[in-house]
Short mmCIF file of C-alpha atoms in Angstrom, two decimals:
data_model
loop_
_atom_site.label_atom_id
_atom_site.label_comp_id
_atom_site.label_asym_id
_atom_site.label_seq_id
_atom_site.Cartn_x
_atom_site.Cartn_y
_atom_site.Cartn_z
CA MET A 1 23.99 -1.56 -7.84
CA THR A 2 20.40 -2.46 -7.13
CA ILE A 3 18.45 -1.27 -4.09
CA THR A 4 15.07 -2.76 -3.18
CA TYR A 5 12.63 -0.97 -0.89
CA LEU A 6 9.74 -2.69 0.89
CA ILE A 7 6.75 -0.39 1.28
CA GLY A 8 3.96 -1.04 3.78
CA ASN A 9 0.74 0.60 4.90
CA GLY A 10 2.62 3.23 6.90
CA PHE A 11 3.55 4.79 3.56
CA ASP A 12 -0.10 5.44 2.64
CA ILE A 13 -0.97 6.49 6.18
CA GLY A 14 1.95 8.96 6.06
CA LEU A 15 0.43 10.40 2.88
CA GLY A 16 -2.80 11.10 4.77
CA LEU A 17 -4.86 8.13 3.62
CA LYS A 18 -7.01 6.34 6.16
CA THR A 19 -5.98 2.83 5.15
CA GLY A 20 -5.48 1.34 8.60
CA TYR A 21 -7.71 -1.49 9.77
CA PRO A 22 -9.46 0.63 12.43
CA ASP A 23 -10.36 3.21 9.76
CA PHE A 24 -11.84 0.58 7.45
CA ILE A 25 -13.64 -1.39 10.13
CA ASN A 26 -15.26 1.72 11.63
CA TRP A 27 -16.49 2.65 8.14
CA TYR A 28 -17.70 -0.92 7.54
CA LEU A 29 -19.59 -1.09 10.83
CA SER A 30 -21.20 2.31 10.21
CA ARG A 31 -22.94 0.95 7.10
CA PRO A 32 -26.13 -1.13 7.27
CA PRO A 33 -25.69 -4.90 6.80
CA GLN A 34 -25.98 -6.03 3.19
CA SER A 35 -28.05 -9.07 4.12
CA PRO A 36 -29.21 -11.09 7.14
CA GLU A 37 -26.36 -13.52 6.44
CA THR A 38 -23.79 -10.80 7.10
CA ALA A 39 -25.29 -9.67 10.42
CA TRP A 40 -23.40 -12.36 12.35
CA LEU A 41 -20.07 -11.08 11.01
CA ARG A 42 -20.80 -7.57 12.24
CA SER A 43 -21.58 -8.86 15.75
CA GLU A 44 -18.37 -10.93 15.76
CA ILE A 45 -16.30 -7.95 14.61
CA LEU A 46 -17.97 -5.62 17.11
CA ALA A 47 -16.81 -7.91 19.90
CA LYS A 48 -13.18 -7.21 19.01
CA GLN A 49 -12.07 -4.84 16.26
CA GLU A 50 -8.43 -3.95 16.70
CA GLN A 51 -6.53 -5.88 14.01
CA TRP A 52 -7.03 -7.62 10.67
CA SER A 53 -6.70 -10.94 12.47
CA ASP A 54 -9.89 -10.06 14.40
CA ALA A 55 -11.88 -10.12 11.16
CA GLU A 56 -10.18 -13.36 10.16
CA MET A 57 -11.06 -14.84 13.55
CA ALA A 58 -14.68 -13.76 13.04
CA PHE A 59 -14.82 -15.82 9.84
CA GLY A 60 -13.21 -18.71 11.69
CA ALA A 61 -15.84 -18.44 14.44
CA LEU A 62 -18.68 -19.30 12.05
CA LYS A 63 -20.33 -22.32 13.63
CA PHE A 64 -22.33 -25.06 11.98
CA SER A 65 -24.42 -25.35 15.15
CA GLU A 66 -25.66 -21.76 14.68
CA HIS A 67 -26.23 -21.77 10.92
CA GLY A 68 -26.91 -25.43 10.10
CA ALA A 69 -26.79 -26.48 6.46
CA LYS A 70 -26.59 -22.83 5.37
CA VAL A 71 -23.16 -22.40 6.98
CA LEU A 72 -21.32 -22.28 3.61
CA ASP A 73 -23.84 -19.83 2.14
CA VAL A 74 -23.51 -17.59 5.18
CA TYR A 75 -19.71 -17.77 4.99
CA ASN A 76 -19.54 -17.09 1.24
CA THR A 77 -22.07 -14.25 1.34
CA SER A 78 -20.33 -12.64 4.31
CA PHE A 79 -16.85 -13.07 2.85
CA ASP A 80 -17.89 -11.63 -0.54
CA SER A 81 -19.67 -8.71 1.13
CA PHE A 82 -16.69 -7.98 3.40
CA THR A 83 -14.06 -8.12 0.63
CA MET A 84 -16.16 -5.99 -1.74
CA ALA A 85 -16.66 -3.41 1.02
CA PHE A 86 -12.89 -3.40 1.62
CA HIS A 87 -12.24 -2.93 -2.09
CA ASP A 88 -14.77 -0.09 -2.35
CA TYR A 89 -13.32 1.60 0.73
CA LEU A 90 -9.76 1.49 -0.62
CA VAL A 91 -10.85 2.75 -4.04
CA ASP A 92 -12.43 5.78 -2.34
CA GLU A 93 -9.34 6.36 -0.18
CA ASN A 94 -7.05 6.01 -3.18
CA LYS A 95 -9.03 8.72 -5.00
CA ARG A 96 -8.22 11.12 -2.14
CA PHE A 97 -4.54 11.03 -3.13
CA ASN A 98 -3.93 12.80 -6.39
CA ILE A 99 -0.78 14.58 -7.47
CA PRO A 100 -1.42 16.88 -10.44
CA ARG A 101 0.33 15.45 -13.52
CA SER A 102 2.30 18.69 -13.97
CA GLU A 103 3.94 18.21 -10.53
CA ARG A 104 4.63 14.47 -10.62
CA ARG A 105 8.13 14.56 -12.11
CA LYS A 106 9.32 17.06 -9.50
CA VAL A 107 7.69 15.04 -6.69
CA ALA A 108 9.31 11.84 -8.00
CA GLU A 109 12.79 13.38 -8.13
CA THR A 110 12.41 14.81 -4.62
CA PHE A 111 11.15 11.47 -3.31
CA LEU A 112 14.02 9.55 -4.89
CA LYS A 113 16.60 12.08 -3.72
CA HIS A 114 15.49 11.44 -0.14
CA ALA A 115 15.04 7.69 -0.61
CA LEU A 116 18.58 7.36 -1.96
CA ARG A 117 20.37 9.42 0.70
CA LEU A 118 21.89 6.35 2.34
CA HIS A 119 25.40 7.74 2.01
CA GLU A 120 24.51 10.81 4.09
CA PHE A 121 24.24 8.60 7.16
CA MET A 122 27.75 7.25 6.74
CA ALA A 123 31.13 8.62 7.72
CA LEU A 124 32.68 10.71 4.93
CA GLY A 125 35.13 8.02 3.76
CA SER A 126 32.36 5.41 3.70
CA ALA A 127 30.00 7.82 1.94
CA ASN A 128 32.51 8.50 -0.84
CA TYR A 129 33.12 4.76 -1.18
CA PHE A 130 29.35 4.15 -1.33
CA VAL A 131 28.82 6.77 -4.04
CA ASP A 132 31.75 5.30 -6.00
CA GLN A 133 30.32 1.79 -5.71
CA VAL A 134 26.73 2.72 -6.56
CA GLY A 135 27.58 2.78 -10.21
CA ASN A 136 25.74 4.47 -12.95
CA PRO A 137 22.92 3.71 -13.36
CA LEU A 138 21.55 2.75 -9.97
CA THR A 139 18.56 0.40 -10.25
CA VAL A 140 15.77 0.77 -7.69
CA ASN A 141 12.99 -1.74 -7.07
CA PHE A 142 9.89 -1.08 -4.99
CA ILE A 143 7.91 -3.93 -3.51
CA THR A 144 4.69 -2.77 -1.88
CA PHE A 145 2.18 -4.55 0.30
CA ASN A 146 -0.40 -1.83 -0.43
CA TYR A 147 -3.28 -2.11 -2.88
CA THR A 148 -3.22 1.60 -3.72
CA ASP A 149 -1.32 3.26 -6.56
CA THR A 150 0.13 6.09 -4.48
CA LEU A 151 3.70 5.01 -5.18
CA GLU A 152 3.02 4.90 -8.92
CA GLN A 153 1.51 8.38 -8.73
CA ILE A 154 4.57 9.68 -6.93
CA LEU A 155 6.94 8.01 -9.38
CA ASP A 156 4.75 9.10 -12.30
CA PHE A 157 4.44 5.88 -14.18
CA HIS A 158 2.00 3.15 -14.93
CA ARG A 159 2.28 -0.52 -14.11
CA GLY A 160 4.91 -2.15 -16.28
CA ASP A 161 6.82 1.06 -17.04
CA THR A 162 10.42 1.79 -16.16
CA ASN A 163 11.39 5.39 -15.44
CA GLU A 164 14.77 7.06 -15.44
CA TYR A 165 15.69 9.97 -13.20
CA SER A 166 18.76 11.98 -12.46
CA VAL A 167 19.58 12.37 -8.76
CA GLU A 168 22.32 14.64 -7.41
CA TYR A 169 24.11 13.38 -4.32
CA ALA A 170 25.30 15.67 -1.54
CA THR A 171 28.84 14.93 -2.71
CA GLY A 172 27.98 16.84 -5.90
CA ARG A 173 27.93 13.78 -8.14
CA THR A 174 24.91 13.04 -10.28
CA CYS A 175 23.67 9.52 -10.79
CA LYS A 176 21.23 8.09 -13.28
CA VAL A 177 18.54 6.16 -11.40
CA VAL A 178 16.41 3.55 -13.13
CA VAL A 179 13.21 2.74 -11.24
CA ARG A 180 11.61 -0.51 -12.22
CA ALA A 181 7.86 -1.08 -12.11
CA VAL A 182 6.34 -1.31 -8.64
CA CYS A 183 5.59 -4.88 -7.56
CA HIS A 184 2.33 -5.22 -5.61
CA VAL A 185 2.51 -8.30 -3.37
CA HIS A 186 -1.24 -8.41 -2.66
CA GLY A 187 -2.43 -7.13 -6.05
CA THR A 188 -3.94 -3.79 -7.01
CA LEU A 189 -7.34 -2.16 -6.96
#
């Protein structure tokens, strides 16, 4: 059997990282503008700063009438500055999460034990059926929308690796679990 989990930003936030848009945008606005061309973006974002779409709308609000022939230069400079700031911010946040190598295997097994407890939420007959049908090994895929490597740190492997674990179910049976490499939808840092 194969189980695929979709991981979003709530995962990193739950680990204590400040990876939400309000966290980033407050940090971004607290820094001085990189150039005069980026000042307009800051004023647009300050007007409304609740969601990622607000930043996207700010880029869409760039007007030829206000910037003339330099409109593309202003857009490109602002976009590059904004995306580099976002990258730098996430790199710093990612560094805040660090599981000591000596503890990673134990953390991974605990994480997987809880992630694979689906049968515990079923009636006993269904749970036994589920455990019987899972098969051995159970293959687990993780698809993440996060840029960070927190999931890889927890699972103690590097991009491209496959790890094998042994997970004991509440029914007393042990199952071999094969975790495939984490797929990052938006890329990595």
